XYZ file of C-alpha atoms in Angstrom:
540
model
C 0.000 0.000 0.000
C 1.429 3.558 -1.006
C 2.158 5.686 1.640
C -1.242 8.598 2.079
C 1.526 11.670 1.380
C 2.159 9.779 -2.126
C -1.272 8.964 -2.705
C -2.352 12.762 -2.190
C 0.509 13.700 -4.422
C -0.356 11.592 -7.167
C -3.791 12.509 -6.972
C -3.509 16.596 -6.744
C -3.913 18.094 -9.755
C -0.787 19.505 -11.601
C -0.212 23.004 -11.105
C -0.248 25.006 -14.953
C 3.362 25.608 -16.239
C 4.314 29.067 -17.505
C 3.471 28.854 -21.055
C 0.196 27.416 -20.247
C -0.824 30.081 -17.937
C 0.869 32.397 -20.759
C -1.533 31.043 -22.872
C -4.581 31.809 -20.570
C -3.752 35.142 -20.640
C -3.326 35.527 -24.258
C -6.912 34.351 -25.439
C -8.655 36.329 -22.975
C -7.017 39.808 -23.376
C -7.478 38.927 -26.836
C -10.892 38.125 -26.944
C -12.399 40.648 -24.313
C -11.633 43.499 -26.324
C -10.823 41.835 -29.801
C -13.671 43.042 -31.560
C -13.018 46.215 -30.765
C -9.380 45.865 -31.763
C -10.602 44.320 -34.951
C -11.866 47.596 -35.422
C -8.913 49.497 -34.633
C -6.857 47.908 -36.581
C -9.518 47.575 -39.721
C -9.758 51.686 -39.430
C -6.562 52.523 -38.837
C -5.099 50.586 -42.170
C -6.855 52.564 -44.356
C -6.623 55.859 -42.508
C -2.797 55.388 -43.725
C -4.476 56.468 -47.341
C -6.901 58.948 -45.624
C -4.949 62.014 -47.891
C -6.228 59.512 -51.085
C -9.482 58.339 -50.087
C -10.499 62.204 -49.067
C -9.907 63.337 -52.845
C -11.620 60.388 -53.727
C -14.399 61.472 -51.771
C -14.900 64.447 -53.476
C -14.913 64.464 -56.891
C -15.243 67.785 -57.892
C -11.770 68.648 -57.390
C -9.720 68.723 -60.251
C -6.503 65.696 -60.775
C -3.653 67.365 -59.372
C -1.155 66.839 -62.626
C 1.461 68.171 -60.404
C 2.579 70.195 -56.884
C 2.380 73.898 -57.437
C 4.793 75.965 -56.008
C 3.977 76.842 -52.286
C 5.560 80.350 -52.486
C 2.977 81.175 -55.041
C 0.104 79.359 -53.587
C 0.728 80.791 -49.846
C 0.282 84.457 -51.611
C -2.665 83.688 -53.313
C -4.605 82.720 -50.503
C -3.585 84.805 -48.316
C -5.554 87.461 -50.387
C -8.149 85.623 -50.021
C -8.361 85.529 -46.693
C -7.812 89.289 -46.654
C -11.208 89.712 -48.506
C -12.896 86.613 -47.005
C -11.820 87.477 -43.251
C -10.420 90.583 -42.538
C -11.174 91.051 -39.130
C -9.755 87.549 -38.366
C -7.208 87.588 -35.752
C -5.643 84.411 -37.130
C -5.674 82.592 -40.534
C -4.114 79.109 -40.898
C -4.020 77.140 -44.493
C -2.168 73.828 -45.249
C -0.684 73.570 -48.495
C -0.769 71.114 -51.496
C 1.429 68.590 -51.042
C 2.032 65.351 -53.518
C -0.980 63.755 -51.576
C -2.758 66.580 -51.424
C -4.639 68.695 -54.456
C -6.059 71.674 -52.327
C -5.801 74.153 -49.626
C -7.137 73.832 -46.194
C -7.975 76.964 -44.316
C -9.768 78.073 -41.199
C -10.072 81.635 -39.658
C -11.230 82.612 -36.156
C -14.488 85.144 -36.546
C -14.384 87.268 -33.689
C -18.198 87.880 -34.058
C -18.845 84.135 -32.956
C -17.992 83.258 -29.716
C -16.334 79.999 -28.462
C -15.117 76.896 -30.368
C -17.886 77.541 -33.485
C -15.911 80.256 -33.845
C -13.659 78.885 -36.013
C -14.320 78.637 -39.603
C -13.216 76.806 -42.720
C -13.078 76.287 -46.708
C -11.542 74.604 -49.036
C -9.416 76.197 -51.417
C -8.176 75.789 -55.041
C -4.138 76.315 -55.142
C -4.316 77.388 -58.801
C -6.524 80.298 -58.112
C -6.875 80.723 -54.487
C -10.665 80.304 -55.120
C -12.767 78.740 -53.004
C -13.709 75.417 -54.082
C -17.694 74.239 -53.684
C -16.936 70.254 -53.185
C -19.178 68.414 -51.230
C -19.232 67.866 -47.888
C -17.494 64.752 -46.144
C -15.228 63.855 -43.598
C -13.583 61.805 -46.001
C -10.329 59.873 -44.649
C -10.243 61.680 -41.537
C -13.338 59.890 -40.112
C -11.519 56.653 -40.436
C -8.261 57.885 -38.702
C -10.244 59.498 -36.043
C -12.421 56.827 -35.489
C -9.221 54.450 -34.800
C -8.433 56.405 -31.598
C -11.862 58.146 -30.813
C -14.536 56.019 -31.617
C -16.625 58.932 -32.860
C -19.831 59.305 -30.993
C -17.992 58.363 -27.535
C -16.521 61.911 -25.603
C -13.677 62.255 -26.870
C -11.613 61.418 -23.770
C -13.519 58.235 -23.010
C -12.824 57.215 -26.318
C -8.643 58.052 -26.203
C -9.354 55.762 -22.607
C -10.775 52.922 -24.223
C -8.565 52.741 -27.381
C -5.370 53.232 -24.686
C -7.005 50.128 -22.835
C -7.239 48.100 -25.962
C -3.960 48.978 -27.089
C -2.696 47.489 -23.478
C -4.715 44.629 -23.648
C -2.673 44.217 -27.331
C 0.413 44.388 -26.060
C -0.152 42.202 -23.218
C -1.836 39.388 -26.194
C 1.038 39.659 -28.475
C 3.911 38.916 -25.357
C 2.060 36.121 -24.223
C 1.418 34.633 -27.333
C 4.938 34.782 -28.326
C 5.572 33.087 -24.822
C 3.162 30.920 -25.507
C 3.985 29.382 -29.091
C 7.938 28.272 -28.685
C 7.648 26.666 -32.252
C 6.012 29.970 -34.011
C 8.712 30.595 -36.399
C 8.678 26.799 -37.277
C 4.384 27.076 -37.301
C 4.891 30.355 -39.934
C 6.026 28.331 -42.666
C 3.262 25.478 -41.827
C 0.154 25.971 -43.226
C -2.450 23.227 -43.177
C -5.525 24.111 -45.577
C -8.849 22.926 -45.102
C -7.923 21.250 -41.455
C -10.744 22.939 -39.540
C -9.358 24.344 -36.415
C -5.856 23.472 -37.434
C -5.858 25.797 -40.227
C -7.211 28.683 -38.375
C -4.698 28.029 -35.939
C -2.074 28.393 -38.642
C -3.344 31.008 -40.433
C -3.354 33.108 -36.815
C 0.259 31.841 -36.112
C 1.583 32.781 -39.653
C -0.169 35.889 -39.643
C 0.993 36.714 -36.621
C 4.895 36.534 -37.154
C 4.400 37.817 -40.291
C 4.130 41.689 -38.841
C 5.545 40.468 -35.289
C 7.718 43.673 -35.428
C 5.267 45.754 -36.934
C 2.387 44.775 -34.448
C 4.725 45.214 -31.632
C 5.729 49.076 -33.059
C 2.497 50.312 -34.075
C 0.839 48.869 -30.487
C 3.965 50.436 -28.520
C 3.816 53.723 -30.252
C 0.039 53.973 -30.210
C 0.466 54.251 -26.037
C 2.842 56.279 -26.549
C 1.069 58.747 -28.890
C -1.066 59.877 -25.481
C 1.447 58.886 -22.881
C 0.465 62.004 -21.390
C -3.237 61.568 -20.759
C -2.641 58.294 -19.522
C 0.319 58.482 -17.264
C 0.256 62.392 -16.506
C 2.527 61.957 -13.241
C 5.674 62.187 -14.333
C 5.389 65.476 -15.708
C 2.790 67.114 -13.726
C 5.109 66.475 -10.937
C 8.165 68.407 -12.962
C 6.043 71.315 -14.553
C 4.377 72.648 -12.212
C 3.257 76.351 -13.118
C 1.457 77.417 -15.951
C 4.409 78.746 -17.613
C 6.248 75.767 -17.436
C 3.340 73.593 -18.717
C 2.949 75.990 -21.566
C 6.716 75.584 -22.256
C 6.194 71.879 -22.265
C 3.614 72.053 -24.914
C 5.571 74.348 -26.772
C 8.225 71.848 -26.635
C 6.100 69.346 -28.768
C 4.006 71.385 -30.974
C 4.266 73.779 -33.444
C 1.580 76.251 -31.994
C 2.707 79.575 -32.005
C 0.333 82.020 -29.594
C -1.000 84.988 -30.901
C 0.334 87.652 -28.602
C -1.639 90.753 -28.314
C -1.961 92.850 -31.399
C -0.717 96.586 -31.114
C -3.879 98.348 -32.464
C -1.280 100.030 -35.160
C -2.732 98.847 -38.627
C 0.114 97.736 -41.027
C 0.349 95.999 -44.381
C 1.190 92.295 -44.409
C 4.600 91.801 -46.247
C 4.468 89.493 -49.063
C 3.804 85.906 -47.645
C 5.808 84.400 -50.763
C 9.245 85.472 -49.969
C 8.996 84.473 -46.666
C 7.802 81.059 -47.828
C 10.914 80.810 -50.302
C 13.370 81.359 -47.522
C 11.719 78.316 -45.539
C 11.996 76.565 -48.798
C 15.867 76.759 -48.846
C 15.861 75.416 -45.423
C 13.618 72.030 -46.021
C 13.216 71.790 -49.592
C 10.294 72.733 -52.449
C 7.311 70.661 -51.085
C 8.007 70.659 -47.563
C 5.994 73.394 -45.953
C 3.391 71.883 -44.583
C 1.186 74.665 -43.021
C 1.056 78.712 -42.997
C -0.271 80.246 -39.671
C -0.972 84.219 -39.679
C -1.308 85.511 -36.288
C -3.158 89.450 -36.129
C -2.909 89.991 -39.685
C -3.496 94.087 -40.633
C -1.525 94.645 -37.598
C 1.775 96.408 -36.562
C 2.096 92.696 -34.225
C 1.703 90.147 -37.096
C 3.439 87.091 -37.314
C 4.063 84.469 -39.656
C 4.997 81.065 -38.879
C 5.921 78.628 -41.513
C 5.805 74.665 -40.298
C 7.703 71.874 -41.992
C 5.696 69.241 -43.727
C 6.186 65.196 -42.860
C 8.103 64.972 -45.880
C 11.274 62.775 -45.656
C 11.943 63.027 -42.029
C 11.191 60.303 -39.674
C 9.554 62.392 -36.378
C 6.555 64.575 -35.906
C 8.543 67.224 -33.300
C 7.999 70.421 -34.313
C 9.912 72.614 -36.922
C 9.043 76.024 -37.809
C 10.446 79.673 -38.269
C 9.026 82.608 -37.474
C 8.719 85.978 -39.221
C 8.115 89.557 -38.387
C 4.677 90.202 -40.644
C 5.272 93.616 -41.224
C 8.959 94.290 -42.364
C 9.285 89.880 -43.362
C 12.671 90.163 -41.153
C 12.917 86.100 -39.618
C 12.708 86.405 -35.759
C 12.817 82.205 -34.674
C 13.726 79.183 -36.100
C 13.375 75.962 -34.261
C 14.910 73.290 -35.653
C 15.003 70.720 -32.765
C 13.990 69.649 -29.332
C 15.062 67.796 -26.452
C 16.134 64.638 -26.155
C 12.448 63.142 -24.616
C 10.345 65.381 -26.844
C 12.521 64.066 -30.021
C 12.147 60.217 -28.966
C 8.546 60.833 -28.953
C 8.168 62.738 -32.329
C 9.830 59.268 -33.499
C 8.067 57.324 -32.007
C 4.336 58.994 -33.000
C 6.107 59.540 -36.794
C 6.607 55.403 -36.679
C 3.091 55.032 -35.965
C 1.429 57.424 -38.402
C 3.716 56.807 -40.815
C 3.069 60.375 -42.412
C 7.114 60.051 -43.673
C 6.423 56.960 -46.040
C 6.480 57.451 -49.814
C 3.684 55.731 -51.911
C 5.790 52.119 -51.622
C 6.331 52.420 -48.115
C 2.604 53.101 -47.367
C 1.679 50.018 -49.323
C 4.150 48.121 -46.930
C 2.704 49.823 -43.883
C -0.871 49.008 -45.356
C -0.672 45.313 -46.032
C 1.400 44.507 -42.682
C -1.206 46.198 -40.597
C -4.114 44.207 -43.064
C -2.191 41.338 -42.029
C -2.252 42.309 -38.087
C -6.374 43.341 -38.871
C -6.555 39.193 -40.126
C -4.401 38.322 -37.058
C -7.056 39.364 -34.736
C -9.739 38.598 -36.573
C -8.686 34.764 -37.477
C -7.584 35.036 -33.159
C -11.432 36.085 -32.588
C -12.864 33.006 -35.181
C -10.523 30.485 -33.687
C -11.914 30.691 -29.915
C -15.418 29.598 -31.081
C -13.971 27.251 -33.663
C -12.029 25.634 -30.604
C -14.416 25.760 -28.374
C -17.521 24.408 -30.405
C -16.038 20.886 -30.505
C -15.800 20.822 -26.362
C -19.485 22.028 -26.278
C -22.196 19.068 -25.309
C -24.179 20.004 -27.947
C -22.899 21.829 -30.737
C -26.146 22.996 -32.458
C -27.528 24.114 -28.878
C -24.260 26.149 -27.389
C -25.052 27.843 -24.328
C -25.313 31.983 -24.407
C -22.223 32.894 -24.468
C -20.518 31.237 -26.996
C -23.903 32.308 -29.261
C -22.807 36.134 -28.188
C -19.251 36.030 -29.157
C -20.187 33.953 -32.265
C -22.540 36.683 -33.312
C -20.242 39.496 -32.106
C -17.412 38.044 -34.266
C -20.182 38.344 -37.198
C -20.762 41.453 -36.969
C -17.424 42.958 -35.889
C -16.245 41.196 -39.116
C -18.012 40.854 -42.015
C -20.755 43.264 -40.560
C -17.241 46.298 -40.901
C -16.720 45.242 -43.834
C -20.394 46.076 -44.827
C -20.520 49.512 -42.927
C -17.516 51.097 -44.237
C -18.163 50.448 -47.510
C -21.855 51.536 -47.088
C -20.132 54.400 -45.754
C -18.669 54.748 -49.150
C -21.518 54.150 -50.929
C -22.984 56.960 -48.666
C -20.680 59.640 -50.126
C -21.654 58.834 -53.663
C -25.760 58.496 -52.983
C -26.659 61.853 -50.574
C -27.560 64.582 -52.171
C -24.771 66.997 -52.640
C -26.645 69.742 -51.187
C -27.799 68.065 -48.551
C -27.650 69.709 -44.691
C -25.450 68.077 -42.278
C -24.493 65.687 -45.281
C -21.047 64.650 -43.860
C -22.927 63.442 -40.366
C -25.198 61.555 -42.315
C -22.206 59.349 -44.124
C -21.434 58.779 -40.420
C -25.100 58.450 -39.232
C -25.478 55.670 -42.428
C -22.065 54.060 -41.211
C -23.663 53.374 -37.948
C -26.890 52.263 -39.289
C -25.071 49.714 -41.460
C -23.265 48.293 -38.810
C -26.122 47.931 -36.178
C -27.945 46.156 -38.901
C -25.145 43.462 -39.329
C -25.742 43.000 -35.913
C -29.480 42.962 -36.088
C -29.215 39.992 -38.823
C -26.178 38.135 -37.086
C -28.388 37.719 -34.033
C -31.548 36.779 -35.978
C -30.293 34.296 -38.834
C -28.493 31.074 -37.650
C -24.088 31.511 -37.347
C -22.904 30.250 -40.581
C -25.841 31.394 -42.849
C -25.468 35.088 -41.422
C -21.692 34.692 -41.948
C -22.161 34.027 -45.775
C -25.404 36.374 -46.409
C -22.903 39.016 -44.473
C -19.259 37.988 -46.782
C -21.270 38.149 -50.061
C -22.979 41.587 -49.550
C -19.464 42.841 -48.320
C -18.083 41.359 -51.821
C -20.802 42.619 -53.425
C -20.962 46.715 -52.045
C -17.444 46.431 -52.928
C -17.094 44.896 -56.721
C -20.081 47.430 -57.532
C -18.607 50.658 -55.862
C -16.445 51.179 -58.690
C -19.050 51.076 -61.201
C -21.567 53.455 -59.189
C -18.244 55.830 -58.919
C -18.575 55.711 -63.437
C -21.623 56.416 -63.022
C -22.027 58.686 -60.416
C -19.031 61.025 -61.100
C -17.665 60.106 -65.100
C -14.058 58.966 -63.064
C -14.640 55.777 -63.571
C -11.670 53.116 -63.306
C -11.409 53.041 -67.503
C -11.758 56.918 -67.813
C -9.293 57.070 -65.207
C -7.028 54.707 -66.937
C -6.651 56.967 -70.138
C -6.237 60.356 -68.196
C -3.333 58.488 -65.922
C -5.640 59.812 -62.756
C -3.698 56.817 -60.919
C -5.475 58.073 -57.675
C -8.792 57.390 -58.954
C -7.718 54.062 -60.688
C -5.782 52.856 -57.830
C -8.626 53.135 -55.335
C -11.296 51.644 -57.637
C -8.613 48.639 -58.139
C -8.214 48.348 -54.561
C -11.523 48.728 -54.080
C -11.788 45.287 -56.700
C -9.379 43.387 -55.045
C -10.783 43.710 -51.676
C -14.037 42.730 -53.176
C -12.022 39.700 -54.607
C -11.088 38.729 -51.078
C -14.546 38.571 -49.479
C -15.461 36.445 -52.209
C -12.812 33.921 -51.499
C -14.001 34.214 -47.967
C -17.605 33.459 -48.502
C -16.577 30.515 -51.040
C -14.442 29.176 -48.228
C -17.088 29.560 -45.865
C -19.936 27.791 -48.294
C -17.756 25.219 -48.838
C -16.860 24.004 -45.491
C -18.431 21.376 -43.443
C -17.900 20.811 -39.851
C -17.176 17.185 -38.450
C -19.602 15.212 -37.645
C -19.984 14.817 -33.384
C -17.596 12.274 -31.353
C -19.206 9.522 -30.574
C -19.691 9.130 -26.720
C -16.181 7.436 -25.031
C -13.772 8.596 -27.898
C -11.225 11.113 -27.252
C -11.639 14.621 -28.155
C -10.481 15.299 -31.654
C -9.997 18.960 -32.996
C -13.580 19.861 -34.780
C -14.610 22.644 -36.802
C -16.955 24.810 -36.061
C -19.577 26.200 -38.036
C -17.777 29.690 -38.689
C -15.949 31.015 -41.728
């Protein structure tokens, strides 16, 4: 007879090792917030062609055939603004860029009080006109709804997608803890294999970008280190002045100041705009700010554009707006403040050139798949361990159904969203909310139908109207504006041609996805008494 102390010991349960527990952790913080990190990620790759999908968006601007000179542009509209807002005590315009074929402005009007008054237009560089395009958000509501989520306050919002971003981070250590053959699993890819393949596909997906997914989740904390770990340098600047040094220190704002009352002439803009040119180059002013314009005080400050230089910190020069005589030029920062800029240029990737964007835009697809195969693998896993697979209990029905919807049912909103910008009236009030508003809509309907229709019917009604919104945008774009993909093809308008192509081949790849997902047949249920065998479940 064994001794009790070696009974007990035999008969206790064996504690979880490290990589085990590693890999605990990693499917949870993955799935508790990985549809809304599906999301993220979905957004944020195509806000990295935001500039491109904006002029797509509004088709009434002219091609740009090439960059005008920003000398001559900054002149123009600053005439403009003379006549448009002359009592303004500070105009602000961007300027064309290779990505960009207008003008941005906006003016303060001292007759409206608080925030709404600020105003804006958009303006043609040729003429200094002001352009009557329609009204969208265009790119910028993708990019903004990465890190905002739109209808939350805006703080709440930077909370959550900080939170998710953690959560991320936290996923992607663990599961490289947690798979010690993953460089071995990236070249193993097992098609057709039901769990196995998913499991693959997530693996190779996931080394794929390893570096990537690591950088852009690393810098994306970092972006708004200061609203969430405000500590450090509350405790260092203290006052208001050195606060206001501190934000100097990391953006190119300029105050005002306090005009004299004096009225003066405003020296010509372009000359000042040439001298900035010899310091950065042609095409790399990014923005004009003119602070108490008409007056003795005015100031113009010139900021360098994204062009060619790996960091966001601030570079500008300032000059005296009356006599054009340069007063300040900042040309660096400190040490911390310069690590950042890095860090938040790494992430937005503002510096890439058109082949560098592609790069950043197919890794992060890749990272979007990552999650989103992560997301379909826990109920594919977890269906085969239920009692009864075509009865699972409510839970696994909710995050079948949210995967649904955060999935496919994106897919179907932001291209609705699309669709939106092509349908609406172009005179319509509030027309840019109402692309938003129909985004929204679209999306709470996936979810309406992913609830209501059983999991792997909704998954292929969902896949083939995604394919299907997307194959046909290009034609209602024809037909809709006359910058169709063939029309675009003989006037070299590769902007136009390369998003309708895109466009295509995206549609291409929810089609392969539903076929996949028609095609597939999940394993038959283990007899009673026979080991558990990897199963399929009845997803994509």
């Amino acid at each position: 007879m064994k001794p009790p102390h070696l009974s007990t010991t035999a008969s206790a349960k064996k504690a979880p090792g490290l990589r085990q527990t590693m890999s605990d952790l990693h499917i949870w913080t993955g799935l508790l917030v990985g549809w809304l990190l599906y999301a993220m990620f979905l957004t944020g790759t195509v806000a990295y062609f935001r500039d491109e999908m904006s002029q797509w968006m509004r088709p009434e601007l002219p091609a740009q055939q090439q960059v005008p000179d920003a000398a001559e542009v900054a002149q123009r509209l600053t005439g403009t603004l003379a006549q448009l807002a002359p009592a303004s005590p500070q105009w602000s315009f961007s300027l064309p860029d290779e990505r960009n074929n207008v003008a941005n402005a906006f003016w303060r009007n001292p007759d409206i009080p608080g925030r709404r008054g600020f105003e804006r237009a958009t303006f043609d560089p040729s003429t200094g006109q002001k352009l009557s395009a329609r009204e969208t958000t265009g790119g910028d509501f993708f990019y903004r709804f990465h890190f905002n989520f739109h209808y939350m306050p805006v703080l709440w919002g930077r909370w959550l997608a900080g939170l998710c971003a953690m959560f991320m981070l936290v996923a992607i250590i663990s599961g490289v803890i947690t798979h010690k053959k993953i460089f071995v699993d990236f070249f193993t890819f097992r098609w057709g294999k039901g769990q196995r393949s998913w499991l693959d596909a997530h693996n190779a997906l996931s080394v794929f970008g390893l570096p990537f997914h690591l950088m852009i989740t690393y810098s994306g904390l970092v972006t708004l280190m200061l609203l969430y770990m405000p500590w450090g340098s509350d405790a260092v600047f203290k006052t208001p002045l050195e606060r206001q040094a501190l934000t100097a220190e990391m953006n190119s704002f300029v105050p005002a100041g306090k005009p004299r009352g004096e009225k003066a002439e405003l020296a010509p803009v372009a000359g000042m705009v040439r001298q900035a040119q010899e310091r950065w180059g042609r095409d790399n002013i990014g923005r004009v700010a003119i602070n108490n314009p008409g007056d003795a005080a005015a100031r113009v400050v010139l900021v360098r554009g994204d062009l060619q230089r790996a960091s966001v910190s601030p570079q500008y020069v300032v000059f005296d707006g009356v006599s054009g005589k340069l007063l300040q030029v900042k040309d660096n920062v400190g040490p911390t403040a310069e690590t950042r800029g890095v860090v938040y240029a790494l992430h937005l990737g503002r510096f890439a050139d058109t082949t560098v964007r592609w790069l950043y835009f197919l890794v992060s697809l890749a990272g979007t798949a990552m999650v989103g195969t992560g997301l379909v693998l826990w109920t594919v896993k977890r269906r085969a361990r239920l009692p009864d697979p075509e009865r699972p209990h409510f839970g696994f029905r909710l995050v079948e159904r949210l995967n649904i919807a955060g999935i496919a049912g994106l897919s179907i909103a932001m291209t609705a969203f699309l669709w939106a910008n092509r349908l609406l009236p172009t005179g319509m009030a509030r027309r840019g909310e109402w692309e938003i508003h129909l985004f929204f809509i679209a999306w709470a309907l996936a979810l309406a139908h992913a609830l209501l229709r059983p999991a792997k019917r909704a998954w292929l009604e969902q896949l083939w109207l995604a394919a299907a919104l997307l194959v046909l945008l290009p034609v209602l774009n024809a037909l809709a504006t006359g910058r169709g993909l063939f029309a675009s093809l003989a006037a070299a308008d590769w902007l136009y041609a390369g998003f309708d192509l895109t466009l295509l081949a995206l549609g291409g790849l929810h089609t392969v996805l539903a076929i996949r997902a028609a095609r597939h047949r999940p394993r038959a249920a283990r007899p009673a008494g026979r080991p558990a065998v990897p199963a399929a479940g009845d997803g994509t």
